[in-house]
Tab-separated table of N, CA and C and ligand atoms in Angstrom:
chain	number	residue	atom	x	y	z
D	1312	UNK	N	0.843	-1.204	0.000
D	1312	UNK	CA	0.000	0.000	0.000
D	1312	UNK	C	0.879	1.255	0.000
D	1313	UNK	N	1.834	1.179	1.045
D	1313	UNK	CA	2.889	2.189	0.977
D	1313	UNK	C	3.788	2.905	-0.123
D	1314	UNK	N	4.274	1.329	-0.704
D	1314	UNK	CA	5.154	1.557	-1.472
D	1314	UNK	C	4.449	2.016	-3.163
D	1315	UNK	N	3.538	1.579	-3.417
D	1315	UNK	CA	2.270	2.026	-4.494
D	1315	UNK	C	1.694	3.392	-4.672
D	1316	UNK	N	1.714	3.389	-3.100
D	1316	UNK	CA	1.473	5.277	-2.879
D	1316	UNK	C	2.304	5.771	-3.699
D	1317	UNK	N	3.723	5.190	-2.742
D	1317	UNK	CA	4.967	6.312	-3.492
D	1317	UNK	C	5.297	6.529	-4.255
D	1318	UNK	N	5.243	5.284	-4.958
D	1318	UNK	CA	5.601	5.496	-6.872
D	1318	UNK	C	4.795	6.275	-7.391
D	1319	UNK	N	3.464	6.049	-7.537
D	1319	UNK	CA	2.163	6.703	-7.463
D	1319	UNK	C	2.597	8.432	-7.454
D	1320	UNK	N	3.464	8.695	-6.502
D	1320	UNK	CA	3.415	10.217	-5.990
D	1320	UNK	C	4.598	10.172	-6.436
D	1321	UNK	N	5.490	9.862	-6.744
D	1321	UNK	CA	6.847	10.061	-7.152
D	1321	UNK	C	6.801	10.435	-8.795
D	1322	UNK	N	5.689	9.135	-9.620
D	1322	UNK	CA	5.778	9.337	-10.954
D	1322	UNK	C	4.985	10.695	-11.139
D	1323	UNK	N	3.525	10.397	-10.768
D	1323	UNK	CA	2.710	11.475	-11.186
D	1323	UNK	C	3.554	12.974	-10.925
D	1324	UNK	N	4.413	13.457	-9.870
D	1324	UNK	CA	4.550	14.416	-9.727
D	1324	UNK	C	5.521	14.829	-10.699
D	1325	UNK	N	6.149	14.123	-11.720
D	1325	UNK	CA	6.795	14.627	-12.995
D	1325	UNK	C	5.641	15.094	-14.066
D	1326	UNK	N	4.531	14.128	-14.136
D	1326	UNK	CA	3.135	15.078	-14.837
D	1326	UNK	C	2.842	16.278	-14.679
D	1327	UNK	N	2.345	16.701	-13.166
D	1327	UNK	CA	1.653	17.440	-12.472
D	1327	UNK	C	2.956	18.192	-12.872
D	1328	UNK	N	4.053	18.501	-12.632
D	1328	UNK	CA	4.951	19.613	-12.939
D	1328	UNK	C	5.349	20.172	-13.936
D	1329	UNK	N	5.503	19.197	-14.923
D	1329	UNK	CA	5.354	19.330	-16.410
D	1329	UNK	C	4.136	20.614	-16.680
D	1330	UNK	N	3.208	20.159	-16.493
D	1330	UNK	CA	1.849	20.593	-16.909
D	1330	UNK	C	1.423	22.071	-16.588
D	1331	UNK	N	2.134	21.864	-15.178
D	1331	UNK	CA	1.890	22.947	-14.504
D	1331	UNK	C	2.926	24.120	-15.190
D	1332	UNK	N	4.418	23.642	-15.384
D	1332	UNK	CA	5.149	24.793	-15.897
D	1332	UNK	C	4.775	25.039	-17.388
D	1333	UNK	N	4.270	24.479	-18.430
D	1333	UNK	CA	3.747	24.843	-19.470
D	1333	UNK	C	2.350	25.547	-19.010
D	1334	UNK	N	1.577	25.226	-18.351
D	1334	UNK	CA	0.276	26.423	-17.676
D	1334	UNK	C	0.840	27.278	-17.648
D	1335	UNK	N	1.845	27.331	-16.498
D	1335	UNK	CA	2.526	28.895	-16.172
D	1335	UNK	C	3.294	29.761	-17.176
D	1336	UNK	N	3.968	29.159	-17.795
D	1336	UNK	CA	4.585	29.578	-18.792
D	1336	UNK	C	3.598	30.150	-19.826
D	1337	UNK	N	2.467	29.462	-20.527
D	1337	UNK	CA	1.620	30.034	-21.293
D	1337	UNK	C	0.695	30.763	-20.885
D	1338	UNK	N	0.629	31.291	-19.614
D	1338	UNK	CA	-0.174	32.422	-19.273
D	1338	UNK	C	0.676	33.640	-19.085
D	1339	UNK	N	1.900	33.613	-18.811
D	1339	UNK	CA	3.077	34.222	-18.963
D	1339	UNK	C	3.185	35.249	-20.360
D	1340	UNK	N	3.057	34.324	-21.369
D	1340	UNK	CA	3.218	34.592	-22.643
D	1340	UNK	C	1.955	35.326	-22.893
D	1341	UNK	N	0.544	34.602	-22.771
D	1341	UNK	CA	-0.069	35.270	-23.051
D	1341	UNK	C	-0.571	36.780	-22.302
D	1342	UNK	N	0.294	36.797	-20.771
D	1342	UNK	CA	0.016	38.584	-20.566
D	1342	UNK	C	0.792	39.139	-21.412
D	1343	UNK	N	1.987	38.915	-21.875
D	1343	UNK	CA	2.391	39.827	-22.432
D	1343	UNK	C	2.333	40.034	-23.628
D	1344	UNK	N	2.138	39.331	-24.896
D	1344	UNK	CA	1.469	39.145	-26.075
D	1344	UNK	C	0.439	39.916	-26.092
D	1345	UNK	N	-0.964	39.856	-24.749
D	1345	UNK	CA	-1.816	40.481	-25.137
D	1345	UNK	C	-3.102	39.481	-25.753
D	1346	UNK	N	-2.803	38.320	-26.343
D	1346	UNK	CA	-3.887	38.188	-27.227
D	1346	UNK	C	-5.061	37.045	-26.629
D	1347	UNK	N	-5.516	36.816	-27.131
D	1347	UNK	CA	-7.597	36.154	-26.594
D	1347	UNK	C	-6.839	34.981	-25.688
D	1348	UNK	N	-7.611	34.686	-24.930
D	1348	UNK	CA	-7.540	33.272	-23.738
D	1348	UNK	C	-8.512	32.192	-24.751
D	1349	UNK	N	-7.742	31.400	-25.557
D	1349	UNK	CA	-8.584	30.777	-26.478
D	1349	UNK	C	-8.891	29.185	-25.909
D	1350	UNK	N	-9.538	28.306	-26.269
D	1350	UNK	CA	-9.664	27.005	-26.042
D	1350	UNK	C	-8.348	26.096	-25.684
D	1351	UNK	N	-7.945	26.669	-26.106
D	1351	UNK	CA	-5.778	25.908	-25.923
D	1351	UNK	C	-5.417	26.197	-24.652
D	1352	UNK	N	-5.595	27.539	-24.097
D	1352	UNK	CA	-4.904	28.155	-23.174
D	1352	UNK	C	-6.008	27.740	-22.473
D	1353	UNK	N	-7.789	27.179	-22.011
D	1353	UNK	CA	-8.450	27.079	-21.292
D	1353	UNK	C	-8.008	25.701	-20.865
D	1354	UNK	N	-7.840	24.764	-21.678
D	1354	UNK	CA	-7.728	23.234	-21.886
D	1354	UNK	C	-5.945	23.276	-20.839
D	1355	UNK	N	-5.045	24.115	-21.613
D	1355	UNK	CA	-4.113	23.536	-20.957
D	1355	UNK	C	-4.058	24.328	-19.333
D	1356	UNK	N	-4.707	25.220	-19.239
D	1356	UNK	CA	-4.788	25.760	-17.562
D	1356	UNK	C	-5.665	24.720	-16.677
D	1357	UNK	N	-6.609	24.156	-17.480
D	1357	UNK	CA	-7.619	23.047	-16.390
D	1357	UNK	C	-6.932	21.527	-16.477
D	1358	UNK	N	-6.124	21.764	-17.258
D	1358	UNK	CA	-4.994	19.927	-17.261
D	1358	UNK	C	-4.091	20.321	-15.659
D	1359	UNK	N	-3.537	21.777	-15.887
D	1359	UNK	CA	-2.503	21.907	-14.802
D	1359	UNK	C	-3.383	21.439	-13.245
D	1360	UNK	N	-4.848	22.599	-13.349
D	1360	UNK	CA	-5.774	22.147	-11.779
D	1360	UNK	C	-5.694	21.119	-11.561
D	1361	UNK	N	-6.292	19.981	-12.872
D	1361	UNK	CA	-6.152	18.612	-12.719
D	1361	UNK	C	-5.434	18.094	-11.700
D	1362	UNK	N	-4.679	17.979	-12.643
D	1362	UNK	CA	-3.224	17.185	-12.290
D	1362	UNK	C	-3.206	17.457	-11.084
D	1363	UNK	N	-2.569	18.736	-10.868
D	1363	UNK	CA	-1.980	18.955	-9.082
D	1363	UNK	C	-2.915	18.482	-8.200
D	1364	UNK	N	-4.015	18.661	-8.154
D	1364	UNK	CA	-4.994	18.271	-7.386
D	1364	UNK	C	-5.748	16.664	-6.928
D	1365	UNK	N	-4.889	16.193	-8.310
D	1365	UNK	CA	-4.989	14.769	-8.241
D	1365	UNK	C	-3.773	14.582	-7.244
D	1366	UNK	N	-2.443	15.165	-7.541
D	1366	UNK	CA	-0.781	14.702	-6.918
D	1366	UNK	C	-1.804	15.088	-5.214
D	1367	UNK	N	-2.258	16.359	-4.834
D	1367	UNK	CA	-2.357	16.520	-4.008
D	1367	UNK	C	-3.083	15.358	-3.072
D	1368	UNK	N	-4.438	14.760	-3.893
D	1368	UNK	CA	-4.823	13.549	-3.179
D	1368	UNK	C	-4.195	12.518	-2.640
D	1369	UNK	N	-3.302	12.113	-4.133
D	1369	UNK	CA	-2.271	11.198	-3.359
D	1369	UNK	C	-1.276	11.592	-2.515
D	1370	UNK	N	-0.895	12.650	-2.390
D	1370	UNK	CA	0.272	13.138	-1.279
D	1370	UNK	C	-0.614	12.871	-0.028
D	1371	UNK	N	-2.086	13.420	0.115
D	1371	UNK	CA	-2.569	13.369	1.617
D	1371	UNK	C	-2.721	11.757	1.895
D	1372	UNK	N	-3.131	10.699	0.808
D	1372	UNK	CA	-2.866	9.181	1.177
D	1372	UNK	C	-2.199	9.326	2.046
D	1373	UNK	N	-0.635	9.445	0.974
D	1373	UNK	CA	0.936	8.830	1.279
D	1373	UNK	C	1.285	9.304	2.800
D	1374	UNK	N	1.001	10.903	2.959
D	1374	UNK	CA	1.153	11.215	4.339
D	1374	UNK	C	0.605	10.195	5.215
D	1375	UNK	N	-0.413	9.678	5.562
D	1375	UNK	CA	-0.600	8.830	6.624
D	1375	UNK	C	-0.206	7.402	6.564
D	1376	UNK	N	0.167	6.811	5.493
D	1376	UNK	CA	0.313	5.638	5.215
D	1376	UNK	C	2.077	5.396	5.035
D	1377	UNK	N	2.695	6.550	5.297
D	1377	UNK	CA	4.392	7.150	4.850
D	1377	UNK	C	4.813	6.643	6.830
D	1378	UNK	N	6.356	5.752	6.116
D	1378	UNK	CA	7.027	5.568	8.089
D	1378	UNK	C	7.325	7.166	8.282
D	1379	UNK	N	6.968	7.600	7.758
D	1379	UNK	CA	7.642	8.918	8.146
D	1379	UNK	C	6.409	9.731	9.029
D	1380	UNK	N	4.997	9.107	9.097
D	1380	UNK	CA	4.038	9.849	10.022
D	1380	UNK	C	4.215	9.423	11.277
D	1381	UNK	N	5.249	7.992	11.659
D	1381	UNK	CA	5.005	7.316	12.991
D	1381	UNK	C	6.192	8.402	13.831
D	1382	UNK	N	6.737	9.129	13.207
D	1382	UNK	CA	7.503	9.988	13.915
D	1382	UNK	C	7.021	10.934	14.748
D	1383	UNK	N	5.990	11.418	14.244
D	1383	UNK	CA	5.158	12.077	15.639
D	1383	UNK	C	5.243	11.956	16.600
D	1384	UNK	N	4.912	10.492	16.417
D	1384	UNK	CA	4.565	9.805	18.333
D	1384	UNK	C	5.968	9.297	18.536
D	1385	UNK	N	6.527	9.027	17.562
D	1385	UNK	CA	8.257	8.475	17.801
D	1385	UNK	C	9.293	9.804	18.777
D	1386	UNK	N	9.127	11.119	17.920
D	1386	UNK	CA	9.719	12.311	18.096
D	1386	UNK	C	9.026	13.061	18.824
D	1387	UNK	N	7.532	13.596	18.951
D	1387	UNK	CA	6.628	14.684	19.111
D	1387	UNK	C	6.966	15.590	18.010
D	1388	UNK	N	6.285	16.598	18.789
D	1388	UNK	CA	6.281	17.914	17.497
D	1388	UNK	C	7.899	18.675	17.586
D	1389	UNK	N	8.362	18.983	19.248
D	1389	UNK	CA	9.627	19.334	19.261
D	1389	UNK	C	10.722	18.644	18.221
D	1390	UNK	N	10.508	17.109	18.407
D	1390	UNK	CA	11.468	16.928	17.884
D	1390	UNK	C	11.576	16.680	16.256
D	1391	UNK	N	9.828	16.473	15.738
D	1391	UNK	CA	10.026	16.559	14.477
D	1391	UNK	C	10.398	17.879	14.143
D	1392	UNK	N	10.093	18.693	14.793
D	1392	UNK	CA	10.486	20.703	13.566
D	1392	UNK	C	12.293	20.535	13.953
D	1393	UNK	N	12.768	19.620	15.070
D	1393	UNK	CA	14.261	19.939	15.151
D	1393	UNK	C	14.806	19.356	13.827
D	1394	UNK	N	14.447	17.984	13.408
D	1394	UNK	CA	15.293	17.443	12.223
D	1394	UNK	C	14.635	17.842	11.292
D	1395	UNK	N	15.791	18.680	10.169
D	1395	UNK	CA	15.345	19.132	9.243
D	1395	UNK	C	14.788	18.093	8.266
D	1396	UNK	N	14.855	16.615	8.071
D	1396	UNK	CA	14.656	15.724	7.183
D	1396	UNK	C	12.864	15.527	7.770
D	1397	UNK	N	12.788	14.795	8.641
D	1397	UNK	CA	11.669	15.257	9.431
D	1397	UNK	C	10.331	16.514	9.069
D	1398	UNK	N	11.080	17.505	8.986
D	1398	UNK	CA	10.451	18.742	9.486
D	1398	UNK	C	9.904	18.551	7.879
D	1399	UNK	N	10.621	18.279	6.979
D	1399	UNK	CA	10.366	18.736	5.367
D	1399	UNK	C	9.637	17.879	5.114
D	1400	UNK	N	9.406	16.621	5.393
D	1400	UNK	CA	8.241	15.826	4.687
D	1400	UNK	C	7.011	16.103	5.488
D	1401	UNK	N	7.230	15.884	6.993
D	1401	UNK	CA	6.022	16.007	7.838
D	1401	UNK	C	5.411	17.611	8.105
D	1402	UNK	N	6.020	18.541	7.802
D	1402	UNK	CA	5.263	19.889	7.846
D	1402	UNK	C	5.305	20.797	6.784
D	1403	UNK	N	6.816	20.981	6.044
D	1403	UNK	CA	7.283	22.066	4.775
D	1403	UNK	C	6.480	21.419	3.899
D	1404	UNK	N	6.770	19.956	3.313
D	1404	UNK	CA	6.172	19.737	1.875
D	1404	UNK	C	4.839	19.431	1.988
D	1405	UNK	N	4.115	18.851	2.365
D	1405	UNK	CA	2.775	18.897	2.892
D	1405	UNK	C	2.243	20.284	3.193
D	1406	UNK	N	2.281	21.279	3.622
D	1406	UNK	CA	1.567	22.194	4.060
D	1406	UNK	C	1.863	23.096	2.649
D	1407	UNK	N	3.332	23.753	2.745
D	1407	UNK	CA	3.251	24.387	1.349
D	1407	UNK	C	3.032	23.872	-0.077
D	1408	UNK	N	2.496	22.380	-0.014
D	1408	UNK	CA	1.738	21.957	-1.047
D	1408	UNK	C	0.123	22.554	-0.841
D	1409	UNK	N	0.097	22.180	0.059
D	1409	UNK	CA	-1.514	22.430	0.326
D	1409	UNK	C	-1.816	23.746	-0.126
D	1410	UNK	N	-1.022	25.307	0.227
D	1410	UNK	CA	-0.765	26.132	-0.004
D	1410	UNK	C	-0.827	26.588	-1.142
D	1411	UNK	N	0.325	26.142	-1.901
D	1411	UNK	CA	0.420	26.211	-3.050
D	1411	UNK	C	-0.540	25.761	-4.558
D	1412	UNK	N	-1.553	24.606	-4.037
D	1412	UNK	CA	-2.628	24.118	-4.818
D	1412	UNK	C	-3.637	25.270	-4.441
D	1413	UNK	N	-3.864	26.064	-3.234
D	1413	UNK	CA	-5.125	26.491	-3.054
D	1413	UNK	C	-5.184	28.069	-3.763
D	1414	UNK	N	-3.837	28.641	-3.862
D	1414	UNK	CA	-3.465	29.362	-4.664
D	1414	UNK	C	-3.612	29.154	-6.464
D	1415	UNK	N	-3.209	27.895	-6.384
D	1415	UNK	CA	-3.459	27.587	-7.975
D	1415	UNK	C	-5.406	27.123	-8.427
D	1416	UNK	N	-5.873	26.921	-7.458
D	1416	UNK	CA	-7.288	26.971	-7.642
D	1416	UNK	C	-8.160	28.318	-7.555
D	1417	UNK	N	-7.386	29.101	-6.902
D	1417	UNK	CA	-8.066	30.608	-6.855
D	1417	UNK	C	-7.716	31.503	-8.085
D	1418	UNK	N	-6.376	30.971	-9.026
D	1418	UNK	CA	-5.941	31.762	-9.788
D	1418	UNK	C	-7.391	30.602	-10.937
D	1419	UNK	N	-7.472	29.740	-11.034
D	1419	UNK	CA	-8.333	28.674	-12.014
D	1419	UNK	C	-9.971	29.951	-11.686
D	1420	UNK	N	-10.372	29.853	-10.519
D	1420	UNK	CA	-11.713	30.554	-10.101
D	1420	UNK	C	-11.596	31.617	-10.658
D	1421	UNK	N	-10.715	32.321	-10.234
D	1421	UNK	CA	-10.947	33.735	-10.546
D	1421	UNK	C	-10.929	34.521	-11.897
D	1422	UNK	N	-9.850	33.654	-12.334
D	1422	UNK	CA	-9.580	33.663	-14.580
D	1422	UNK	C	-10.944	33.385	-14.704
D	1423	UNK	N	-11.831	32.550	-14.327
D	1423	UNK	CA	-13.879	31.902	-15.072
D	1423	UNK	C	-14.489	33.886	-14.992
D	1424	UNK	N	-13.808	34.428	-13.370
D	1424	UNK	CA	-14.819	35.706	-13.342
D	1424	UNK	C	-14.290	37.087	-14.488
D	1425	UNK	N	-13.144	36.587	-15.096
D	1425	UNK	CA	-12.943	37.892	-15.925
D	1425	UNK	C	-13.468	37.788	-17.258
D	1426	UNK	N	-14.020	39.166	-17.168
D	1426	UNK	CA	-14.167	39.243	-19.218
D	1426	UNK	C	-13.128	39.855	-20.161
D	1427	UNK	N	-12.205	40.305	-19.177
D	1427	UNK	CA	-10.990	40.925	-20.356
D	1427	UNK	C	-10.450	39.736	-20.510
D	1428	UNK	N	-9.755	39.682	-21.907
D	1428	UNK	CA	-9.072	38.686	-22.125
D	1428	UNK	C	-7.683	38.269	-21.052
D	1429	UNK	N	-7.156	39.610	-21.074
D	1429	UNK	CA	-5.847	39.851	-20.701
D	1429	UNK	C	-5.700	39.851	-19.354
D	1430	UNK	N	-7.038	40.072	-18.186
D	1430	UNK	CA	-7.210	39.810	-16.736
D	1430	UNK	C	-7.073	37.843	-16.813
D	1431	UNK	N	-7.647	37.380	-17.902
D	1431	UNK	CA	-7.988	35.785	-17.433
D	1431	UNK	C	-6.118	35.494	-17.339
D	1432	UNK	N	-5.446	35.809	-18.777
D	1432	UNK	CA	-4.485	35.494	-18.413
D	1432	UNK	C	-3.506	35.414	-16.817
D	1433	UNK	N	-3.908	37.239	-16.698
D	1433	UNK	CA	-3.101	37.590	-15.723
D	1433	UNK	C	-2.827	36.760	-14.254
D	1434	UNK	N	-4.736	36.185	-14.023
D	1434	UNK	CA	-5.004	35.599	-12.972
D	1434	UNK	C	-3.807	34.337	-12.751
D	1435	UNK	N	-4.375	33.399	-13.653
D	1435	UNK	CA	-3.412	32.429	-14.437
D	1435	UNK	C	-2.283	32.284	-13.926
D	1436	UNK	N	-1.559	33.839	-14.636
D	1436	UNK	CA	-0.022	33.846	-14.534
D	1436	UNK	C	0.037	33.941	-13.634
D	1437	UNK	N	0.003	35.030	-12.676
D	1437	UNK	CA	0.445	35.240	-10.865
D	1437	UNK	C	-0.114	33.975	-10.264
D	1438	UNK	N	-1.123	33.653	-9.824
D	1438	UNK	CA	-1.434	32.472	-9.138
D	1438	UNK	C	-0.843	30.850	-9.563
D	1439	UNK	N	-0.889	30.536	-10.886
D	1439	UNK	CA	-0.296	29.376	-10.969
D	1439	UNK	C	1.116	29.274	-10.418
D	1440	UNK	N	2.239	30.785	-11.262
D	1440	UNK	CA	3.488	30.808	-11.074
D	1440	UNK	C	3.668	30.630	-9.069
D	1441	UNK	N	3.516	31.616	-8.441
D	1441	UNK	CA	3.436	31.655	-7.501
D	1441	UNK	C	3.563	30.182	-6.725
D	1442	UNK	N	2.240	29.126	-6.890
D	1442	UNK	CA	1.976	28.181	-6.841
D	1442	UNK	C	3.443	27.269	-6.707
D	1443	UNK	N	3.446	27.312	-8.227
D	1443	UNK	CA	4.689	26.491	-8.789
D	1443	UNK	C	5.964	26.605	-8.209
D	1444	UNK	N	6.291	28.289	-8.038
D	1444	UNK	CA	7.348	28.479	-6.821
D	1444	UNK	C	7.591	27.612	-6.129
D	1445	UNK	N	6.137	27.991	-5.162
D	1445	UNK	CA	5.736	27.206	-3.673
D	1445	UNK	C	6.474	25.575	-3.287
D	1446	UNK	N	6.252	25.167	-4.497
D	1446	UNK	CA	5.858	23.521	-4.889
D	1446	UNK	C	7.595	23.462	-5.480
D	1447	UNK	N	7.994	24.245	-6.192
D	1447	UNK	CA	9.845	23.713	-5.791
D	1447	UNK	C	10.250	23.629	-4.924
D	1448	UNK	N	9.801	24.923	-4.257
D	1448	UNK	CA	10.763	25.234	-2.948
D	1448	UNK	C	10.655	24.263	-2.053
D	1449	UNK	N	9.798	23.038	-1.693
D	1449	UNK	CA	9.922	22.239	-0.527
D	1449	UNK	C	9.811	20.781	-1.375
D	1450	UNK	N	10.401	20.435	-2.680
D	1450	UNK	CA	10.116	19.232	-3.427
D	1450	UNK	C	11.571	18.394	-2.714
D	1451	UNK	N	11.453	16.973	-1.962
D	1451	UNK	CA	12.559	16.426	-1.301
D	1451	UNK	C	13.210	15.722	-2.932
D	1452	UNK	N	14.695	17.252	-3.566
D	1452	UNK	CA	14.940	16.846	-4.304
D	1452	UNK	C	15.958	15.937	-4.126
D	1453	UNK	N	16.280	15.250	-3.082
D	1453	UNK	CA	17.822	14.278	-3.228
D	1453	UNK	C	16.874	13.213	-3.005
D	1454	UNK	N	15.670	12.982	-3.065
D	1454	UNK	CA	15.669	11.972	-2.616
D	1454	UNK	C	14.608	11.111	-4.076
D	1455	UNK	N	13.777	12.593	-4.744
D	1455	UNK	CA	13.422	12.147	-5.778
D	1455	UNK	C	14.600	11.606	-6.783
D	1456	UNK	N	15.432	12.854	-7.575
D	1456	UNK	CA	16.227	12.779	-8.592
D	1456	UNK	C	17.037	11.411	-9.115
Y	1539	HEM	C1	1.889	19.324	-6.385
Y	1539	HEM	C2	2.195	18.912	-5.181
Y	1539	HEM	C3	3.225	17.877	-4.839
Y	1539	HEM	C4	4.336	17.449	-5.528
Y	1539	HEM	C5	4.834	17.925	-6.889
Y	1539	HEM	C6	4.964	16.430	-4.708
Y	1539	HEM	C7	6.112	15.764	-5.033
Y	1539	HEM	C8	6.776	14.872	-4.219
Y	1539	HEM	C9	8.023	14.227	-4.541
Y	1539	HEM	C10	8.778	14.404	-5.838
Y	1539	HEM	C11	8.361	13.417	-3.488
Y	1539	HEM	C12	9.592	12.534	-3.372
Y	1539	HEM	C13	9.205	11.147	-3.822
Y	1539	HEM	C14	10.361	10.159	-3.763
Y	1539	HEM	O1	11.060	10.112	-2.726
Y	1539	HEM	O2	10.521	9.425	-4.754
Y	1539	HEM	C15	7.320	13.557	-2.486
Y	1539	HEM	C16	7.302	12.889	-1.280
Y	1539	HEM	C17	6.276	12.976	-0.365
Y	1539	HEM	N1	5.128	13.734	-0.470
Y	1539	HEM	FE1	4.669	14.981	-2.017
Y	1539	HEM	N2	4.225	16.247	-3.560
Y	1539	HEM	C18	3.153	17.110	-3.594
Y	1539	HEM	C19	2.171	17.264	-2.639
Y	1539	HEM	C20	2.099	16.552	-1.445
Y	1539	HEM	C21	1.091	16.730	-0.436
Y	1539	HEM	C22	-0.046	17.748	-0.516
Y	1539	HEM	C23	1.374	15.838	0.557
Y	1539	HEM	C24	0.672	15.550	1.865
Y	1539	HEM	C25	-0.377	16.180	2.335
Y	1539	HEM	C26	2.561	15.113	0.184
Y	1539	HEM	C27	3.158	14.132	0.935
Y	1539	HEM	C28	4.355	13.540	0.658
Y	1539	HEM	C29	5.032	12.598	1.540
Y	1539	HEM	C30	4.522	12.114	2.909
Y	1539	HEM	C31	6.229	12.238	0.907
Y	1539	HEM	C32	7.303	11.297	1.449
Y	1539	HEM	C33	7.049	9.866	1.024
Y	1539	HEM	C34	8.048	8.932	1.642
Y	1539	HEM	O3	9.242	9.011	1.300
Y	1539	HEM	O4	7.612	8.121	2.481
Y	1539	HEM	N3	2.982	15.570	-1.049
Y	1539	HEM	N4	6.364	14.430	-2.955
């Protein structure tokens, strides 16, 4: 069950990132271009929600089903925020995921409420990018790569 999770969350999250930096990137382009939020740019901004939101399901699995939740009661809270290995799966990557998706769903909401072309982009761009930041900054890269 564990180990299914992980692959599970290990593979998909090369999708979900993929997807997401071509979202970001093409809303990017299109603030500054200027031109219509067409069926391409709708299709590939609701693949990016997708996706992450799927990685996100399986990340909340993996969290409880991961040896890395029995540390709680192994460590407490003191001692999980002391080890940084610890601290990054059980609070950094989990939370600023969570973070970072709810940001990328408000930038998805809020692009449906504009009628300028160039606001849908904008939403897009700041909120996905942002997002995407979020979601490097705490990815456990020595342990994926
Ligand atoms: C878009 C969001 C996310 C991405 C791109 C992502 C990506 C990753 C990657 C690449 C790993 C390393 C996998 C490996 O060691 O092969 C990982 C591990 C992990 N992720 Fe995520 N993750 C995301 C969201 C989440 C969320 C929201 C949670 C929990 C609420 C979560 C929980 C975990 C846990 C517990 C591990 C450690 C698994 C283990 O080694 O036992 N992830 N994640």
């Amino acid at each position: 069950m564990y180990s299914a999770f992980k692959t599970v969350h290990s593979y998909w999250a090369y999708l979900a990132l993929a997807i997401l930096i071509i979202a970001s990137i093409n809303a990017l382009i299109g603030m500054s271009t200027k031109k219509d939020f067409g069926q391409r740019d709708l299709r590939i901004s609701l693949f990016g929600l997708i996706f992450s939101h799927i990685q996100l399901l399986i990340g909340l699995i993996l969290y409880f089903v991961s040896p890395w939740f029995a540390q709680w009661s192994a460590l407490g809270m003191g001692g999980v925020m002391k080890d940084a290995q610890t601290r990054l799966y059980l609070v950094e990557h989990p939370f600023t995921n969570i973070i970072a998706i709810v940001l990328i769903t408000m930038g998805w909401s809020m692009h449906k409420r504009q009628t300028e072309e160039g606001k849908k982009f904008s939403r897009i761009g700041i909120f996905y990018n942002l997002g995407l930041l979020l979601i490097l900054s705490r990815i456990p890269w020595d342990a994926w790569l």
